[in-house]
mmCIF file of C-alpha atoms and ligand atoms in Angstrom:
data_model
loop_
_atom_site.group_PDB
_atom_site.id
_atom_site.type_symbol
_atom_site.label_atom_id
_atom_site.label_comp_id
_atom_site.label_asym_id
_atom_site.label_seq_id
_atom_site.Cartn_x
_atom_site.Cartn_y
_atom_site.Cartn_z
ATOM 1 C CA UNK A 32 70.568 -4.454 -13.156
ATOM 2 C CA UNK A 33 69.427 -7.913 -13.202
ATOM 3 C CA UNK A 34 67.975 -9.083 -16.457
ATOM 4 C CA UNK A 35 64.538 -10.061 -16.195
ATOM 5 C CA UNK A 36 63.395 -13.423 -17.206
ATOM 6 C CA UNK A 37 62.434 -14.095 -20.729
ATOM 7 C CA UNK A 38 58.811 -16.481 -21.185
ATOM 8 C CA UNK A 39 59.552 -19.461 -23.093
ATOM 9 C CA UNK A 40 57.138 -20.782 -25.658
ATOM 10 C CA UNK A 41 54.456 -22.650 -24.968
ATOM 11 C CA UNK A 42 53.788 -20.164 -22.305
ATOM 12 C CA UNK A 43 49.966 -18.981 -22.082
ATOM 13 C CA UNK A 44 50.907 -15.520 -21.011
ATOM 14 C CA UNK A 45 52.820 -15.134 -24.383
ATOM 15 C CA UNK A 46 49.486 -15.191 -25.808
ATOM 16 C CA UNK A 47 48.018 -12.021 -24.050
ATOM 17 C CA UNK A 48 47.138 -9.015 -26.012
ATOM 18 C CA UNK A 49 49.303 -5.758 -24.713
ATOM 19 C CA UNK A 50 47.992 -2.432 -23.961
ATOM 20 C CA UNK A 51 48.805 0.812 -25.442
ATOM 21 C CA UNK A 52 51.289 2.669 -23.137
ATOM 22 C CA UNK A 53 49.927 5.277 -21.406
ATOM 23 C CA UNK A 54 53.097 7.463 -20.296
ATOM 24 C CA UNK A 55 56.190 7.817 -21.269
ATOM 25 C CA UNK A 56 57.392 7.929 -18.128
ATOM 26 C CA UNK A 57 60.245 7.692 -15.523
ATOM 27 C CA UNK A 58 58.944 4.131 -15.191
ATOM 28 C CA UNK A 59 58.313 3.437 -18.618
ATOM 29 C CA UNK A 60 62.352 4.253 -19.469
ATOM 30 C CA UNK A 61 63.571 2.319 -16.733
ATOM 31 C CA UNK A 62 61.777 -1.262 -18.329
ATOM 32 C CA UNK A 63 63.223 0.019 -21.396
ATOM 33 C CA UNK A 64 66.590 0.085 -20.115
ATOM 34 C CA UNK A 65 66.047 -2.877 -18.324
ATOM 35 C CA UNK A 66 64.785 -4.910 -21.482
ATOM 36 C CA UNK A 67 67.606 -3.770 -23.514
ATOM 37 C CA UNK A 68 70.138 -5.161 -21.245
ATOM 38 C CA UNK A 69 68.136 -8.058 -20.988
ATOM 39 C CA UNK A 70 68.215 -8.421 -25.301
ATOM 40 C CA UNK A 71 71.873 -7.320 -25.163
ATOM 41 C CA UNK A 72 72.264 -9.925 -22.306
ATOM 42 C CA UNK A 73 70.672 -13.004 -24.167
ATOM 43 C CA UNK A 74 72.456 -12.197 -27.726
ATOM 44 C CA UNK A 75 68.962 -11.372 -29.229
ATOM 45 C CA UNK A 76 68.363 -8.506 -31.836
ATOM 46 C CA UNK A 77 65.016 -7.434 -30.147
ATOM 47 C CA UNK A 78 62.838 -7.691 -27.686
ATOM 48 C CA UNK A 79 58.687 -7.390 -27.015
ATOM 49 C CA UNK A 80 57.657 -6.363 -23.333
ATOM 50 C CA UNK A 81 55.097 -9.256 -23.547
ATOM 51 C CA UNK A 82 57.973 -11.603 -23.943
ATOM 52 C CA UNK A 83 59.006 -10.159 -20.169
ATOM 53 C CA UNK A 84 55.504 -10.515 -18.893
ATOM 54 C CA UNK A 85 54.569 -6.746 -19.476
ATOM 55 C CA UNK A 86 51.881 -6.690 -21.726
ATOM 56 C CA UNK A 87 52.100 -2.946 -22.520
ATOM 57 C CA UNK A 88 53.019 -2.078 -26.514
ATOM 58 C CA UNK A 89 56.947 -1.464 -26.132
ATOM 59 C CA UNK A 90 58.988 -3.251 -27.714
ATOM 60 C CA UNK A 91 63.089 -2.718 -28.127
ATOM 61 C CA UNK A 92 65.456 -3.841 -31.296
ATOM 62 C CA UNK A 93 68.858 -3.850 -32.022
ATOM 63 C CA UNK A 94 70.068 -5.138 -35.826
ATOM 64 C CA UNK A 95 73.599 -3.066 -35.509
ATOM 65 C CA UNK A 96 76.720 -5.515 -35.774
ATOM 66 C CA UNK A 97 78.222 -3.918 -33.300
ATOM 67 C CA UNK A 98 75.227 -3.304 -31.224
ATOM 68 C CA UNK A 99 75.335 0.351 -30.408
ATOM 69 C CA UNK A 100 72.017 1.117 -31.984
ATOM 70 C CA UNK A 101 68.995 0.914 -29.784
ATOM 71 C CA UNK A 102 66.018 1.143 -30.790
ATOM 72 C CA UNK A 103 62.948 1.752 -29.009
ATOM 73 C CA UNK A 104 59.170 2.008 -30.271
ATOM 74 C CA UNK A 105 56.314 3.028 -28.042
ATOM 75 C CA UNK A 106 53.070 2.110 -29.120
ATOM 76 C CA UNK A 107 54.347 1.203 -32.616
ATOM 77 C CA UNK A 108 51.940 0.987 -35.625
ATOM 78 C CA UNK A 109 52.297 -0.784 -38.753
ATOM 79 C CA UNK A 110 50.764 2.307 -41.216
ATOM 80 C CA UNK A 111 52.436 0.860 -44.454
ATOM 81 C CA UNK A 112 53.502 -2.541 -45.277
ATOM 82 C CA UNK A 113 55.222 -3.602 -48.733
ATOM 83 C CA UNK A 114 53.214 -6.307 -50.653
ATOM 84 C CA UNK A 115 56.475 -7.921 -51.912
ATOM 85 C CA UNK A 116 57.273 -10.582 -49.477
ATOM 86 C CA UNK A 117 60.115 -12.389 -48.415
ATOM 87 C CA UNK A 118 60.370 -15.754 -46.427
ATOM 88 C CA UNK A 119 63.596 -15.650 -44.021
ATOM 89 C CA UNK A 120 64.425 -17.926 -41.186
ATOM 90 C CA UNK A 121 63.740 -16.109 -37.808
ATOM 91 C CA UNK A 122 64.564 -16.697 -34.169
ATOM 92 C CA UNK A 123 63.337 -15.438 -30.719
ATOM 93 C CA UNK A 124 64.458 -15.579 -27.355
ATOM 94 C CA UNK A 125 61.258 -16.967 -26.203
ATOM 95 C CA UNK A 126 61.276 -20.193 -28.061
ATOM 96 C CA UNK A 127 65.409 -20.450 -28.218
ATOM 97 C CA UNK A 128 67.183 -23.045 -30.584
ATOM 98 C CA UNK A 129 64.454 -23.083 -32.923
ATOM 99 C CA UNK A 130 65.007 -20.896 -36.164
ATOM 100 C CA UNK A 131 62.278 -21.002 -39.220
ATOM 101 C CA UNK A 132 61.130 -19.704 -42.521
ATOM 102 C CA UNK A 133 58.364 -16.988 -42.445
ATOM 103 C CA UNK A 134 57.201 -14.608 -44.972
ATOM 104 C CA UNK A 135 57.269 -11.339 -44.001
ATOM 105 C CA UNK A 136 56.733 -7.395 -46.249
ATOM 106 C CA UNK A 137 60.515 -6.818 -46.952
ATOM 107 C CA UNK A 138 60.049 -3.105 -45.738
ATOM 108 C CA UNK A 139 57.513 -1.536 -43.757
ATOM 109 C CA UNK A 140 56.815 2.129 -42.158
ATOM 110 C CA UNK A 141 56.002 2.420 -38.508
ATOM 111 C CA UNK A 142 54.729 5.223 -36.681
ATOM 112 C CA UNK A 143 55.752 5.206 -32.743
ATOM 113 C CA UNK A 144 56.727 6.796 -29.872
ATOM 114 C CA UNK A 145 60.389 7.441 -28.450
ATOM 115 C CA UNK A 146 61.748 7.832 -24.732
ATOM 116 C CA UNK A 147 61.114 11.456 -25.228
ATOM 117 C CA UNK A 148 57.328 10.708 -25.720
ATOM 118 C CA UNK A 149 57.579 12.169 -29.064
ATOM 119 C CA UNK A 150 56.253 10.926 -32.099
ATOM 120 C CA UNK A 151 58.430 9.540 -34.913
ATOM 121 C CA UNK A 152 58.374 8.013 -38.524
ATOM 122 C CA UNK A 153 60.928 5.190 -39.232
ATOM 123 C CA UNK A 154 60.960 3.563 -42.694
ATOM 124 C CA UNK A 155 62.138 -0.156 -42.424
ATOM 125 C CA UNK A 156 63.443 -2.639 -44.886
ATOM 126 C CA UNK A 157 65.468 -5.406 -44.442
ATOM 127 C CA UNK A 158 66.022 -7.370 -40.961
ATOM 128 C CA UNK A 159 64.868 -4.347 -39.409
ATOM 129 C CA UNK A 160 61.873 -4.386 -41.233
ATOM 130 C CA UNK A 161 61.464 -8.460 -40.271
ATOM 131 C CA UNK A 162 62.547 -7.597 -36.634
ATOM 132 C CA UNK A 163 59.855 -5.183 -36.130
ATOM 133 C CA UNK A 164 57.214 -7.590 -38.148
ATOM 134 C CA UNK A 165 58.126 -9.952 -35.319
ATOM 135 C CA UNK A 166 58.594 -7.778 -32.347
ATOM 136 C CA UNK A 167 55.178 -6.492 -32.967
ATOM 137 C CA UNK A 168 53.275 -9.432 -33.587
ATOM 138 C CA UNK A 169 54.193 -10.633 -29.562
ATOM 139 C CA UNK A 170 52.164 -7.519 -28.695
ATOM 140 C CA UNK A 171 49.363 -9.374 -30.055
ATOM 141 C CA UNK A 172 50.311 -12.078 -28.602
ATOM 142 C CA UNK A 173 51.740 -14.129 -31.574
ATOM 143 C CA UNK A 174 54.827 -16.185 -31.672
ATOM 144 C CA UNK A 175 56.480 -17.265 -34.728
ATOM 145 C CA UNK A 176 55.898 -20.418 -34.586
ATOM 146 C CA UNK A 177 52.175 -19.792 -35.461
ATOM 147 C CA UNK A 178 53.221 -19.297 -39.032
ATOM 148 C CA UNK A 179 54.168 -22.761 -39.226
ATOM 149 C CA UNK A 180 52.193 -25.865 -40.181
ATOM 150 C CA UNK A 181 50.839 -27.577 -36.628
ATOM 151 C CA UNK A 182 52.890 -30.339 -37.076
ATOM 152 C CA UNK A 183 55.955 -28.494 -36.895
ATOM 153 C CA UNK A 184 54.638 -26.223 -34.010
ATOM 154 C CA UNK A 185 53.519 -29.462 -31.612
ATOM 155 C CA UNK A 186 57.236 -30.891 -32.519
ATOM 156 C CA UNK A 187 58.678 -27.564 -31.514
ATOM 157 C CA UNK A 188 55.904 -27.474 -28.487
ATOM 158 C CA UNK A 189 57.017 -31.238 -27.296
ATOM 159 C CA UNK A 190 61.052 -29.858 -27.696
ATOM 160 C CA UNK A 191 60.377 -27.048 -25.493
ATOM 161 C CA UNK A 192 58.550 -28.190 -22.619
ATOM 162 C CA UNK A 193 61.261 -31.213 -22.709
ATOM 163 C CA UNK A 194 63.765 -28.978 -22.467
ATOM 164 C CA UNK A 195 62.211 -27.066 -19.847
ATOM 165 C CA UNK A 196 62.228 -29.907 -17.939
ATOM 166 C CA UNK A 197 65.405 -31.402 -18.223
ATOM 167 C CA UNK A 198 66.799 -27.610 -16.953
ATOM 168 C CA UNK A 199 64.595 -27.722 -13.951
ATOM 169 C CA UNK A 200 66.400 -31.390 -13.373
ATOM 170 C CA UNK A 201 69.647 -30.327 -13.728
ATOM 171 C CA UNK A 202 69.440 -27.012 -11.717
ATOM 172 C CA UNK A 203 67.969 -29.622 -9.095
ATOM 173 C CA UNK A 204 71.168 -31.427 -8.553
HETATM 174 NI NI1 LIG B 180 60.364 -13.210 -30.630
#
């Protein structure tokens, strides 16, 4: 399976607002599959199908060390979140090289779907709790960088499309 392409930040279409899933489905479990390779693939810890131009509420996580523990949430809801906060630095595959602080409930309880189309309960805390914070804010179509003061987010914005650049130079040599 070929891993599908990642957005990079500042791409519009990371700022479109995803869907509820409507069937867990043959289909369905196939982007799954394919979106966990393509997290497993690019050394990431999770994954939002808006982030791979699906803008359907699915997103995938992995916070294992030795990254045997899928996860996968289907139409994933926030129904508790902890008013003790914690700012940590965070990452994401669509805006890669850039890490920051952001202040996020340190645990959280989600209600979602699984590959089985079946309801389930998960109580977070932790990075898992921050990874799913941040997962599901791309199905909303927010990026991390929005918690950070504009200044920082145009320097970040300026690095990116640079960088974007200079690739498209070198893969035309
Ligand atoms: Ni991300």
């Amino acid at each position: 399976m070929t891993p599908l392409i990642i957005l990079r930040y500042p791409d519009p279409r990371l700022h479109t607002i995803a869907k509820p899933v409507a069937a867990v489905d043959a289909r369905l479990r196939k982007l799954a599959a394919a979106m966990l390779e393509t997290m497993y693939e690019a050394a990431g810890i999770g994954l939002a199908a808006t982030q791979v131009d699906v803008h359907e509420r699915l997103i995938v996580i992995d916070v294992s060390e030795n990254r045997d523990q899928p996860l996968v949430l289907i139409n994933p809801e926030i129904v508790w979140a902890s008013a003790e906060t914690r700012v940590g630095d965070e990452g994401c595959l669509s805006v890669p090289g850039i890490y920051d602080g952001v202040e996020r409930s340190t645990s959280v309880k989600v209600h979602a779907l699984d590959l089985d189309g079946k309801r389930q309960a998960h109580a977070a805390e932790g990075m898992l709790a921050v990874c799913i914070q941040h997962e599901m804010d791309h199905l909303i179509g927010k990026v991390f960088v929005e918690y950070l003061s504009p200044l920082k987010r145009n320097r970040i914005k300026t690095k990116m499309v640079k960088q974007k650049k200079d690739e498209e130079r070198e893969s035309e040599r």
